[in-house]
Amino acid sequence: MKTSLLHTFSAALLLLGAGCGTAAHRIEPGGSQALITVRDVNTQDWQNVAARSIQSLLASGVLNRADGRKTVVMVSEVKDRTGRQLKTTILTNKIRQALLGSGKAVTTTAVGAAGAEDTATRQVRELENDDLFNQATVQKRGTVIAPDMSLSGEILREMTTSGRTEESYFVFHVVLTDLATGLAVWEQTFDFSKQETASILGF
């Protein structure tokens, strides 16, 4: 009888402990405490793919120009084919920041896959002939720099299940296109898999 009561008391303590949770706290993005989910792309994944992409792109030398001018890169579309509604701008923003930091390229916000990322470039030129503004201070037409290259790509996911084990295989394909010729001058595929086995108790 005493043993039975002890087991019941122990089980109650375990359930109580499981329901306590933890207080909200900050963690390092991509650190060891960050959540990892099998079906989604997590912080660590974005950081890893972005770092590998920029390292490969810079090492390729395709951004180097004989005239010494920085290559102007347009960020085009990274298509999400995973069905998970991924925020692909997380990847492209990390890549473009690294490009700017490298000193090899600059990026344009005046044109993009879905139109201008920043519409101000066009809007300020519509101030021409507006007598409210000093025309000497209005940005003129014909001065905006067109992009030399376009960064695009796609993300795919393949799911596999075996018993209680579920696995996701993610493929990131990133391409840099020379807009003068339409030819891909650099492209890389980065892939990784994540696996999880469900508890036999269902939680």
mmCIF file of C-alpha atoms in Angstrom, residues 69-194:
data_model
loop_
_atom_site.group_PDB
_atom_site.id
_atom_site.type_symbol
_atom_site.label_atom_id
_atom_site.label_comp_id
_atom_site.label_asym_id
_atom_site.label_seq_id
_atom_site.Cartn_x
_atom_site.Cartn_y
_atom_site.Cartn_z
ATOM 1 C CA ARG A 69 33.247 49.525 -60.399
ATOM 2 C CA LYS A 70 31.157 47.599 -57.884
ATOM 3 C CA THR A 71 28.696 45.128 -59.376
ATOM 4 C CA VAL A 72 25.071 46.202 -58.954
ATOM 5 C CA VAL A 73 22.925 43.269 -57.854
ATOM 6 C CA MET A 74 19.146 43.056 -58.014
ATOM 7 C CA VAL A 75 17.452 40.722 -55.540
ATOM 8 C CA SER A 76 14.890 38.780 -57.540
ATOM 9 C CA GLU A 77 12.558 36.018 -56.347
ATOM 10 C CA VAL A 78 13.464 33.038 -54.193
ATOM 11 C CA LYS A 79 10.546 30.692 -54.773
ATOM 12 C CA ASP A 80 9.224 28.708 -51.831
ATOM 13 C CA ARG A 81 8.224 25.256 -53.097
ATOM 14 C CA THR A 82 8.028 23.665 -49.640
ATOM 15 C CA GLY A 83 4.374 24.433 -48.960
ATOM 16 C CA ARG A 84 5.391 25.896 -45.586
ATOM 17 C CA GLN A 85 5.072 29.609 -46.492
ATOM 18 C CA LEU A 86 8.689 30.357 -45.663
ATOM 19 C CA LYS A 87 9.899 33.932 -45.246
ATOM 20 C CA THR A 88 12.522 33.743 -47.991
ATOM 21 C CA THR A 89 13.481 37.391 -47.469
ATOM 22 C CA ILE A 90 15.326 36.199 -44.355
ATOM 23 C CA LEU A 91 17.805 34.493 -46.689
ATOM 24 C CA THR A 92 18.032 37.233 -49.319
ATOM 25 C CA ASN A 93 18.433 39.975 -46.718
ATOM 26 C CA LYS A 94 21.327 38.129 -45.092
ATOM 27 C CA ILE A 95 23.005 37.616 -48.481
ATOM 28 C CA ARG A 96 22.577 41.228 -49.595
ATOM 29 C CA GLN A 97 23.967 42.535 -46.286
ATOM 30 C CA ALA A 98 27.007 40.301 -46.697
ATOM 31 C CA LEU A 99 27.442 41.505 -50.303
ATOM 32 C CA LEU A 100 27.440 45.130 -49.179
ATOM 33 C CA GLY A 101 29.851 44.313 -46.370
ATOM 34 C CA SER A 102 32.238 42.583 -48.782
ATOM 35 C CA GLY A 103 32.829 45.776 -50.773
ATOM 36 C CA LYS A 104 32.453 43.744 -53.991
ATOM 37 C CA ALA A 105 28.891 44.750 -54.815
ATOM 38 C CA VAL A 106 25.989 47.044 -54.076
ATOM 39 C CA THR A 107 22.310 46.135 -54.274
ATOM 40 C CA THR A 108 19.485 48.107 -55.831
ATOM 41 C CA THR A 109 16.099 48.695 -54.230
ATOM 42 C CA ALA A 110 14.761 50.557 -57.287
ATOM 43 C CA VAL A 111 13.830 47.328 -59.047
ATOM 44 C CA GLY A 112 12.893 43.836 -57.902
ATOM 45 C CA ALA A 113 10.934 40.748 -58.834
ATOM 46 C CA ALA A 114 7.666 42.223 -57.547
ATOM 47 C CA GLY A 115 8.485 45.817 -58.438
ATOM 48 C CA ALA A 116 10.591 48.394 -56.659
ATOM 49 C CA GLU A 117 11.476 47.447 -53.094
ATOM 50 C CA ASP A 118 11.638 51.148 -52.292
ATOM 51 C CA THR A 119 9.330 53.259 -54.476
ATOM 52 C CA ALA A 120 10.943 56.538 -53.399
ATOM 53 C CA THR A 121 13.448 56.465 -56.283
ATOM 54 C CA ARG A 122 10.610 56.873 -58.774
ATOM 55 C CA GLN A 123 8.425 59.019 -56.539
ATOM 56 C CA VAL A 124 10.998 61.786 -56.091
ATOM 57 C CA ARG A 125 11.372 62.117 -59.862
ATOM 58 C CA GLU A 126 7.667 62.786 -60.138
ATOM 59 C CA LEU A 127 8.359 66.064 -58.352
ATOM 60 C CA GLU A 128 9.709 67.543 -61.586
ATOM 61 C CA ASN A 129 7.739 70.635 -62.594
ATOM 62 C CA ASP A 130 6.074 70.737 -59.153
ATOM 63 C CA ASP A 131 6.456 74.397 -58.176
ATOM 64 C CA LEU A 132 6.285 73.472 -54.501
ATOM 65 C CA PHE A 133 9.843 72.112 -54.735
ATOM 66 C CA ASN A 134 13.136 73.748 -55.568
ATOM 67 C CA GLN A 135 13.841 72.033 -58.893
ATOM 68 C CA ALA A 136 17.589 72.237 -58.315
ATOM 69 C CA THR A 137 17.147 69.771 -55.438
ATOM 70 C CA VAL A 138 14.905 67.304 -57.297
ATOM 71 C CA GLN A 139 16.637 64.112 -58.413
ATOM 72 C CA LYS A 140 16.791 63.965 -62.209
ATOM 73 C CA ARG A 141 15.716 61.222 -64.579
ATOM 74 C CA GLY A 142 18.405 59.166 -66.245
ATOM 75 C CA THR A 143 20.606 58.931 -63.158
ATOM 76 C CA VAL A 144 19.374 55.676 -61.576
ATOM 77 C CA ILE A 145 21.857 52.798 -61.971
ATOM 78 C CA ALA A 146 20.414 49.640 -63.531
ATOM 79 C CA PRO A 147 21.488 46.266 -62.104
ATOM 80 C CA ASP A 148 24.233 44.166 -63.659
ATOM 81 C CA MET A 149 23.170 40.887 -62.080
ATOM 82 C CA SER A 150 20.141 39.265 -60.484
ATOM 83 C CA LEU A 151 20.051 36.936 -57.482
ATOM 84 C CA SER A 152 17.260 34.353 -57.495
ATOM 85 C CA GLY A 153 16.578 30.784 -56.396
ATOM 86 C CA GLU A 154 14.161 28.274 -54.972
ATOM 87 C CA ILE A 155 13.688 26.158 -51.864
ATOM 88 C CA LEU A 156 12.323 22.620 -52.002
ATOM 89 C CA ARG A 157 11.403 20.077 -49.361
ATOM 90 C CA GLU A 158 10.880 16.324 -49.481
ATOM 91 C CA MET A 159 9.218 14.523 -46.562
ATOM 92 C CA THR A 160 9.872 10.906 -45.589
ATOM 93 C CA THR A 161 8.194 8.934 -42.809
ATOM 94 C CA SER A 162 9.078 5.533 -41.418
ATOM 95 C CA GLY A 163 7.104 4.378 -38.417
ATOM 96 C CA ARG A 164 7.406 7.049 -35.729
ATOM 97 C CA THR A 165 10.356 8.718 -37.470
ATOM 98 C CA GLU A 166 9.843 11.730 -39.730
ATOM 99 C CA GLU A 167 12.528 13.294 -41.923
ATOM 100 C CA SER A 168 12.640 16.479 -44.010
ATOM 101 C CA TYR A 169 15.140 16.963 -46.822
ATOM 102 C CA PHE A 170 15.570 20.655 -47.738
ATOM 103 C CA VAL A 171 17.247 21.889 -50.927
ATOM 104 C CA PHE A 172 18.241 25.541 -51.437
ATOM 105 C CA HIS A 173 19.196 26.437 -55.007
ATOM 106 C CA VAL A 174 20.650 29.937 -55.468
ATOM 107 C CA VAL A 175 21.544 31.497 -58.846
ATOM 108 C CA LEU A 176 23.287 34.695 -59.961
ATOM 109 C CA THR A 177 22.357 35.768 -63.502
ATOM 110 C CA ASP A 178 24.268 38.206 -65.731
ATOM 111 C CA LEU A 179 21.479 40.502 -66.961
ATOM 112 C CA ALA A 180 23.456 41.530 -70.053
ATOM 113 C CA THR A 181 23.476 37.973 -71.386
ATOM 114 C CA GLY A 182 20.798 36.160 -69.373
ATOM 115 C CA LEU A 183 23.379 33.531 -68.469
ATOM 116 C CA ALA A 184 23.843 32.056 -65.001
ATOM 117 C CA VAL A 185 27.362 32.976 -63.895
ATOM 118 C CA TRP A 186 27.182 31.312 -60.482
ATOM 119 C CA GLU A 187 24.863 28.810 -58.883
ATOM 120 C CA GLN A 188 25.001 26.547 -55.890
ATOM 121 C CA THR A 189 22.796 23.984 -54.198
ATOM 122 C CA PHE A 190 22.835 23.670 -50.420
ATOM 123 C CA ASP A 191 20.973 20.812 -48.790
ATOM 124 C CA PHE A 192 20.406 19.351 -45.351
ATOM 125 C CA SER A 193 18.120 16.860 -43.627
ATOM 126 C CA LYS A 194 16.387 16.944 -40.245
#
